[in-house]
Coordinates of C-alpha atoms in Angstrom, one line a residue:
A22 CA 0.3 0.3 -0.1
V23 CA 0.9 3.7 -1.1
D24 CA 1.7 6.4 2.2
A25 CA -0.4 8.7 0.9
A26 CA 0.1 11.0 4.2
P27 CA 1.4 14.5 2.8
L28 CA 5.6 14.9 2.8
T29 CA 6.6 15.9 5.7
P30 CA 9.0 18.6 5.3
P31 CA 12.7 19.0 7.9
S32 CA 11.1 21.0 10.7
A33 CA 14.1 23.5 9.7
M34 CA 12.2 24.6 6.6
P35 CA 11.0 28.2 6.6
T36 CA 7.7 28.9 6.7
S37 CA 5.2 29.9 3.6
D38 CA 2.2 31.1 3.4
V39 CA 0.5 29.3 0.5
T40 CA -3.1 28.9 -1.9
L41 CA -5.1 25.1 -1.5
M42 CA -8.2 25.2 -3.8
L43 CA -10.5 23.6 -2.3
A44 CA -13.9 22.0 -4.0
N45 CA -17.0 22.9 -2.3
D46 CA -19.7 19.9 -3.7
N47 CA -22.5 22.2 -2.0
D48 CA -22.3 24.9 -3.2
G49 CA -20.1 24.1 -6.9
S50 CA -17.5 25.8 -6.1
L51 CA -13.2 26.3 -5.2
I52 CA -12.1 28.3 -2.7
N53 CA -8.7 29.8 -2.0
T54 CA -7.7 28.8 0.8
E55 CA -4.4 30.7 2.9
V56 CA -2.3 28.4 5.0
R57 CA 1.0 28.5 6.3
L58 CA 3.5 25.4 5.5
A59 CA 6.8 24.3 5.7
L60 CA 7.8 23.7 2.1
P61 CA 10.6 21.5 0.6
S62 CA 12.4 23.6 -1.8
E63 CA 12.9 21.2 -4.5
P64 CA 10.1 21.9 -7.2
H65 CA 8.4 18.1 -7.8
A66 CA 8.3 17.7 -3.8
R67 CA 6.8 20.9 -3.6
A68 CA 4.1 20.0 -5.9
R69 CA 3.9 16.8 -4.7
Y70 CA 3.4 18.3 -0.4
L71 CA 1.1 20.6 -2.0
L72 CA -1.5 18.0 -3.9
N73 CA -1.0 15.5 -1.1
Q74 CA -2.5 19.1 1.8
V75 CA -5.1 19.0 -0.8
L76 CA -6.3 15.1 -0.3
A77 CA -5.7 15.4 2.5
E78 CA -8.1 18.2 3.7
Y79 CA -11.4 16.9 1.7
A80 CA -10.1 13.2 4.6
K81 CA -10.9 15.4 7.4
P82 CA -14.9 15.0 8.4
G83 CA -16.8 17.0 7.7
S84 CA -15.0 18.2 4.5
A85 CA -17.1 20.3 1.9
H86 CA -15.4 17.3 -0.7
P87 CA -15.5 13.7 0.9
I88 CA -12.5 11.4 -0.1
A89 CA -11.5 8.4 1.9
A90 CA -7.5 9.2 3.6
N91 CA -6.0 6.4 1.0
A92 CA -6.1 8.8 -1.3
G93 CA -2.9 10.0 -2.8
V94 CA 0.0 11.6 -5.6
D95 CA 2.3 9.2 -5.5
D96 CA 4.9 11.9 -7.6
V97 CA 4.7 15.2 -9.4
F98 CA 7.4 15.8 -12.6
L99 CA 8.0 19.2 -14.4
M100 CA 9.0 19.1 -17.6
P101 CA 10.3 22.6 -19.3
M102 CA 8.0 23.4 -22.6
P103 CA 10.2 24.1 -25.5
V104 CA 9.2 28.0 -26.1
G105 CA 7.5 27.9 -28.8
T106 CA 5.1 24.8 -27.8
A107 CA 1.8 27.3 -26.1
G108 CA 3.4 29.3 -25.0
G109 CA 6.5 27.6 -23.5
G110 CA 5.9 26.4 -19.1
V111 CA 6.6 24.0 -17.3
L112 CA 3.8 20.1 -17.7
A113 CA 3.6 18.8 -14.4
V114 CA 2.9 15.4 -14.9
V115 CA 1.3 13.8 -11.7
N116 CA 1.0 10.6 -10.6
L117 CA -2.1 9.7 -8.4
S118 CA -2.4 6.3 -6.9
S119 CA -4.7 3.7 -7.2
G120 CA -6.2 4.6 -3.9
L121 CA -7.5 7.8 -5.2
L122 CA -9.5 6.7 -7.9
Q123 CA -10.8 3.9 -5.1
A124 CA -11.6 6.4 -2.6
H125 CA -12.7 9.0 -5.4
P126 CA -17.3 9.1 -5.9
S127 CA -17.7 9.0 -8.9
G128 CA -19.8 11.9 -10.6
I129 CA -19.1 14.2 -13.3
E130 CA -19.0 17.2 -11.2
T131 CA -16.9 15.4 -8.3
E132 CA -14.8 14.4 -10.7
T133 CA -14.1 17.6 -12.4
M134 CA -13.7 19.6 -9.9
T135 CA -11.1 17.2 -7.7
L136 CA -9.1 17.8 -10.9
L137 CA -9.1 21.9 -11.1
S138 CA -8.5 21.7 -7.2
L139 CA -5.7 20.2 -7.4
I140 CA -4.7 22.0 -10.7
G141 CA -5.6 25.7 -9.2
T142 CA -3.3 24.6 -5.9
L143 CA -0.9 23.6 -8.4
R144 CA -1.2 27.4 -10.4
A145 CA -1.5 29.7 -7.8
N146 CA 1.9 28.5 -5.9
M147 CA 3.7 27.8 -8.5
P148 CA 3.0 29.8 -11.7
E149 CA 5.7 28.8 -14.2
I150 CA 3.2 25.9 -14.4
T151 CA 0.9 25.9 -17.9
Q152 CA -0.5 22.4 -18.4
V153 CA -1.1 19.4 -16.4
H154 CA -1.6 15.7 -17.1
F155 CA -2.6 12.9 -14.4
L156 CA -1.2 8.7 -14.6
V157 CA -2.2 6.4 -12.7
D158 CA 0.2 4.2 -11.3
G159 CA 3.1 5.4 -14.0
A160 CA 0.3 4.8 -16.1
S161 CA -2.3 6.1 -18.4
R162 CA -5.7 6.0 -17.7
D163 CA -9.0 7.0 -19.5
T164 CA -10.7 8.4 -16.7
L165 CA -10.9 9.1 -12.5
A166 CA -13.6 7.2 -11.7
G167 CA -15.6 6.5 -14.8
H168 CA -17.0 10.5 -15.3
A169 CA -14.1 12.6 -15.6
D170 CA -11.0 12.3 -18.6
L171 CA -7.3 11.3 -17.7
T172 CA -6.6 11.5 -21.2
R173 CA -6.2 14.9 -21.9
T174 CA -3.9 17.9 -20.6
Y175 CA -5.1 20.1 -18.9
L176 CA -4.6 23.7 -19.0
A177 CA -3.5 25.2 -15.7
S178 CA -5.2 28.9 -16.8
S179 CA -8.6 26.6 -16.4
A180 CA -8.6 26.2 -12.8
A181 CA -7.4 30.0 -12.0
P182 CA -8.4 31.3 -8.9
P183 CA -11.6 32.8 -8.0
P184 CA -11.5 36.1 -6.1
T185 CA -13.1 34.6 -2.4
T186 CA -10.3 33.2 -0.5
E187 CA -10.7 32.2 3.7
A188 CA -8.0 31.5 5.6
K189 CA -7.1 28.4 7.0

């Protein structure tokens, strides 16, 4: 079994203000939630940590977008895009654990909200990321839980942060 708990950064790491885009199933919104976290310095480790923090929020009792605690992101690969390719930037390849697919409720809106919250969290904290593609256990998969398309590459700007913000 894959450990889906967020990475624990070294305690000596300085803390930073970050934005988690959290889905709310009650009204179909994404909410920017400001938190202070100690983040790993390596960009791919930072991206993985941020995404696992989002999923950890969804595993909490009373979450507005509940997903079981065995959900997680195994890794995030960051690849520079050539300048002439869709404006350059960085492609983030997010390798989801199969536990996320098993734990995720089925439904187009719920699945789409999860993907948009992950993409939006990356975009809000790592603006150099311009595109995001999802794998599951290192392989392509058609959907997240039967509906949301995992075969395509998403523009990070498709999950631009909404104007509302909450402090956590």
